């Protein structure tokens, strides 16, 4: 039994159909017919039981990105407004990089285009400190800020001692929020504290209740 979910660009599926068909090829043909019948749908996703068979998309229509949580959007905005020479990186609760400033590109050697979407644990920690970095991430997900020295790496593999200040934002344990990380070579930790103060000030301003 094949199930066909007719989805809008935002991913919502207001309609679905089930059909007994003999093969995946027949299911693909049915998906194309359904897409022609439902003008408001951008794509049809086909399942055979719990197995996803395929997603057939309307030509020229790209899926909409998932909406950002308020906390994640605030963290990105605060990071972007920090006039910092330090590396400023924002990740989502899963560790995916969602903001990467020029300072991060200069320090780590990765362009924003290469870093965005990558897991932070695959980009910055040296092999020798991945376990420590993972433990730090666990604390951040529990809502505990962290700062200290740690061995990190540049894109070319060169290791260096960095001073890092990580700030959790929002309800990370519930899958909402962000982690704002500021880093610099250990001897330039004042750059980290300055950028962190600017970011925290921006976050504080964004959370003030509006006057009535």
Tab-separated table of C-alpha atoms in Angstrom:
chain	number	residue	atom	x	y	z
A	1	UNK	CA	0.000	0.000	0.000
A	2	UNK	CA	1.531	3.325	-1.108
A	3	UNK	CA	0.632	6.548	0.699
A	4	UNK	CA	0.906	9.877	-1.120
A	5	UNK	CA	1.274	13.121	0.834
A	6	UNK	CA	0.495	16.251	-1.204
A	7	UNK	CA	2.571	18.982	0.451
A	8	UNK	CA	2.581	22.762	0.314
A	9	UNK	CA	5.892	24.683	0.004
A	10	UNK	CA	6.080	25.012	3.823
A	11	UNK	CA	6.052	21.230	4.170
A	12	UNK	CA	2.486	20.934	5.506
A	13	UNK	CA	0.482	18.067	4.015
A	14	UNK	CA	-3.233	18.950	4.094
A	15	UNK	CA	-4.152	15.940	1.933
A	16	UNK	CA	-3.025	12.361	1.428
A	17	UNK	CA	-4.167	9.356	-0.583
A	18	UNK	CA	-3.476	5.636	-0.370
A	19	UNK	CA	-3.285	3.337	-3.403
A	20	UNK	CA	-2.550	-0.341	-3.999
A	21	UNK	CA	0.109	-0.310	-6.719
A	22	UNK	CA	2.431	-2.926	-8.099
A	23	UNK	CA	5.772	-1.127	-8.080
A	24	UNK	CA	7.736	1.980	-7.137
A	25	UNK	CA	7.628	3.039	-10.794
A	26	UNK	CA	3.832	2.947	-10.754
A	27	UNK	CA	3.863	4.938	-7.521
A	28	UNK	CA	6.108	7.566	-9.146
A	29	UNK	CA	3.647	7.894	-12.023
A	30	UNK	CA	0.791	8.336	-9.553
A	31	UNK	CA	2.770	11.011	-7.684
A	32	UNK	CA	3.188	12.983	-10.905
A	33	UNK	CA	-0.548	12.735	-11.636
A	34	UNK	CA	-1.426	13.940	-8.122
A	35	UNK	CA	0.929	16.883	-8.427
A	36	UNK	CA	-0.914	17.900	-11.582
A	37	UNK	CA	-4.276	17.637	-9.809
A	38	UNK	CA	-3.323	19.700	-6.720
A	39	UNK	CA	-2.264	23.157	-7.894
A	40	UNK	CA	-1.443	24.414	-4.376
A	41	UNK	CA	1.070	21.616	-3.741
A	42	UNK	CA	4.776	21.997	-4.412
A	43	UNK	CA	5.675	18.320	-4.004
A	44	UNK	CA	4.282	14.854	-3.366
A	45	UNK	CA	6.087	12.501	-0.983
A	46	UNK	CA	5.458	8.775	-1.389
A	47	UNK	CA	5.722	6.124	1.319
A	48	UNK	CA	5.458	2.349	1.112
A	49	UNK	CA	4.580	1.590	4.726
A	50	UNK	CA	7.354	3.344	6.675
A	51	UNK	CA	9.749	3.392	3.700
A	52	UNK	CA	10.078	6.710	1.910
A	53	UNK	CA	10.016	5.926	-1.794
A	54	UNK	CA	10.561	9.364	-3.324
A	55	UNK	CA	9.593	13.015	-3.307
A	56	UNK	CA	8.351	14.375	-6.629
A	57	UNK	CA	8.685	18.174	-6.837
A	58	UNK	CA	7.028	20.659	-9.116
A	59	UNK	CA	9.702	22.032	-11.501
A	60	UNK	CA	11.088	25.390	-10.409
A	61	UNK	CA	9.642	25.214	-6.882
A	62	UNK	CA	12.171	24.904	-4.066
A	63	UNK	CA	11.148	23.714	-0.568
A	64	UNK	CA	10.825	26.525	1.973
A	65	UNK	CA	13.409	26.463	4.773
A	66	UNK	CA	12.017	25.700	8.232
A	67	UNK	CA	11.204	28.832	10.244
A	68	UNK	CA	13.781	29.974	12.783
A	69	UNK	CA	12.836	29.935	16.433
A	70	UNK	CA	12.699	33.342	18.101
A	71	UNK	CA	15.729	32.486	20.239
A	72	UNK	CA	17.792	31.363	17.247
A	73	UNK	CA	16.870	34.468	15.253
A	74	UNK	CA	17.783	36.703	18.214
A	75	UNK	CA	21.129	34.963	18.646
A	76	UNK	CA	21.998	35.374	14.963
A	77	UNK	CA	21.025	39.058	15.040
A	78	UNK	CA	23.056	39.721	18.201
A	79	UNK	CA	26.078	37.937	16.722
A	80	UNK	CA	25.798	39.896	13.480
A	81	UNK	CA	25.669	43.225	15.338
A	82	UNK	CA	28.782	42.513	17.408
A	83	UNK	CA	31.600	44.671	16.025
A	84	UNK	CA	34.170	42.016	16.776
A	85	UNK	CA	37.617	40.975	15.596
A	86	UNK	CA	37.076	37.653	17.356
A	87	UNK	CA	35.486	34.607	15.766
A	88	UNK	CA	31.723	34.588	16.395
A	89	UNK	CA	29.846	31.380	15.574
A	90	UNK	CA	26.196	30.519	16.219
A	91	UNK	CA	24.970	26.931	16.115
A	92	UNK	CA	21.523	25.422	16.474
A	93	UNK	CA	20.764	22.830	19.205
A	94	UNK	CA	21.965	20.050	16.887
A	95	UNK	CA	25.348	21.738	16.476
A	96	UNK	CA	24.820	22.924	12.886
A	97	UNK	CA	26.511	26.248	12.120
A	98	UNK	CA	23.933	28.942	11.284
A	99	UNK	CA	26.139	32.043	11.592
A	100	UNK	CA	29.859	32.456	10.875
A	101	UNK	CA	31.485	35.898	10.862
A	102	UNK	CA	34.580	37.203	9.092
A	103	UNK	CA	36.593	36.730	12.269
A	104	UNK	CA	35.767	33.012	12.211
A	105	UNK	CA	36.868	32.763	8.576
A	106	UNK	CA	40.185	34.440	9.385
A	107	UNK	CA	40.813	32.318	12.475
A	108	UNK	CA	39.762	28.907	11.175
A	109	UNK	CA	40.299	29.259	7.434
A	110	UNK	CA	36.780	28.199	6.435
A	111	UNK	CA	34.597	30.565	4.434
A	112	UNK	CA	31.050	31.131	5.654
A	113	UNK	CA	29.774	29.288	2.578
A	114	UNK	CA	31.788	26.202	3.551
A	115	UNK	CA	31.039	26.366	7.281
A	116	UNK	CA	27.284	27.068	7.257
A	117	UNK	CA	25.313	23.887	7.793
A	118	UNK	CA	28.326	21.899	8.975
A	119	UNK	CA	28.431	20.447	12.485
A	120	UNK	CA	30.651	22.551	14.713
A	121	UNK	CA	32.330	19.407	16.099
A	122	UNK	CA	33.513	18.576	12.582
A	123	UNK	CA	34.917	22.048	11.914
A	124	UNK	CA	36.828	23.479	14.870
A	125	UNK	CA	38.010	20.900	17.468
A	126	UNK	CA	41.324	19.156	16.974
A	127	UNK	CA	41.102	15.368	16.930
A	128	UNK	CA	42.717	15.252	20.366
A	129	UNK	CA	40.024	17.475	21.917
A	130	UNK	CA	36.867	16.199	20.208
A	131	UNK	CA	35.818	14.302	23.343
A	132	UNK	CA	36.250	17.435	25.466
A	133	UNK	CA	34.357	19.505	22.891
A	134	UNK	CA	31.517	16.983	22.922
A	135	UNK	CA	31.351	17.140	26.734
A	136	UNK	CA	31.225	20.958	26.567
A	137	UNK	CA	28.372	20.712	24.076
A	138	UNK	CA	26.443	18.479	26.486
A	139	UNK	CA	26.767	21.120	29.232
A	140	UNK	CA	25.630	23.864	26.878
A	141	UNK	CA	22.571	21.853	25.873
A	142	UNK	CA	21.760	21.649	29.594
A	143	UNK	CA	21.841	25.462	29.735
A	144	UNK	CA	25.286	25.895	31.314
A	145	UNK	CA	27.604	28.547	29.782
A	146	UNK	CA	31.257	27.603	29.342
A	147	UNK	CA	34.520	29.450	28.877
A	148	UNK	CA	38.137	28.374	28.913
A	149	UNK	CA	41.115	27.293	26.851
A	150	UNK	CA	40.898	24.427	24.384
A	151	UNK	CA	42.994	23.130	21.499
A	152	UNK	CA	41.300	23.834	18.181
A	153	UNK	CA	42.326	23.483	14.554
A	154	UNK	CA	42.376	25.523	11.382
A	155	UNK	CA	41.177	24.251	8.028
A	156	UNK	CA	44.748	23.346	7.067
A	157	UNK	CA	44.985	21.116	10.146
A	158	UNK	CA	47.218	23.452	12.169
A	159	UNK	CA	46.418	23.266	15.889
A	160	UNK	CA	46.388	26.236	18.256
A	161	UNK	CA	45.260	27.060	21.785
A	162	UNK	CA	42.094	29.148	21.773
A	163	UNK	CA	40.133	30.927	24.444
A	164	UNK	CA	36.423	30.267	23.965
A	165	UNK	CA	33.274	31.614	25.610
A	166	UNK	CA	30.062	29.746	24.768
A	167	UNK	CA	26.625	31.063	25.729
A	168	UNK	CA	23.438	28.973	25.477
A	169	UNK	CA	20.340	30.894	24.384
A	170	UNK	CA	16.776	29.644	24.785
A	171	UNK	CA	15.437	26.190	25.616
A	172	UNK	CA	18.082	23.977	24.070
A	173	UNK	CA	16.875	20.829	25.828
A	174	UNK	CA	13.537	21.267	24.014
A	175	UNK	CA	15.242	21.713	20.641
A	176	UNK	CA	14.827	25.505	20.588
A	177	UNK	CA	17.454	28.194	20.914
A	178	UNK	CA	21.092	28.518	19.954
A	179	UNK	CA	24.661	28.408	21.169
A	180	UNK	CA	26.723	31.560	20.619
A	181	UNK	CA	30.436	30.873	20.643
A	182	UNK	CA	33.168	33.510	20.645
A	183	UNK	CA	36.794	32.487	20.214
A	184	UNK	CA	40.265	33.888	19.647
A	185	UNK	CA	43.861	32.768	20.184
A	186	UNK	CA	44.403	32.317	23.923
A	187	UNK	CA	46.650	35.368	24.176
A	188	UNK	CA	43.829	37.549	22.785
A	189	UNK	CA	41.109	36.569	25.231
A	190	UNK	CA	40.175	40.225	25.764
A	191	UNK	CA	38.671	40.164	22.254
A	192	UNK	CA	36.451	37.290	23.353
A	193	UNK	CA	35.197	39.070	26.465
A	194	UNK	CA	34.525	42.256	24.506
A	195	UNK	CA	32.503	40.458	21.804
A	196	UNK	CA	30.630	38.376	24.364
A	197	UNK	CA	29.627	41.517	26.285
A	198	UNK	CA	28.321	43.124	23.091
A	199	UNK	CA	26.309	40.020	22.195
A	200	UNK	CA	24.806	39.676	25.676
A	201	UNK	CA	23.864	43.365	25.624
A	202	UNK	CA	22.135	42.936	22.258
A	203	UNK	CA	20.262	39.864	23.527
A	204	UNK	CA	19.182	41.761	26.633
A	205	UNK	CA	17.827	44.627	24.552
A	206	UNK	CA	15.905	42.292	22.255
A	207	UNK	CA	14.124	40.752	25.248
A	208	UNK	CA	12.939	43.957	26.899
A	209	UNK	CA	9.142	44.220	26.947
A	210	UNK	CA	7.723	46.893	24.670
A	211	UNK	CA	6.194	49.970	26.257
A	212	UNK	CA	2.431	50.208	26.210
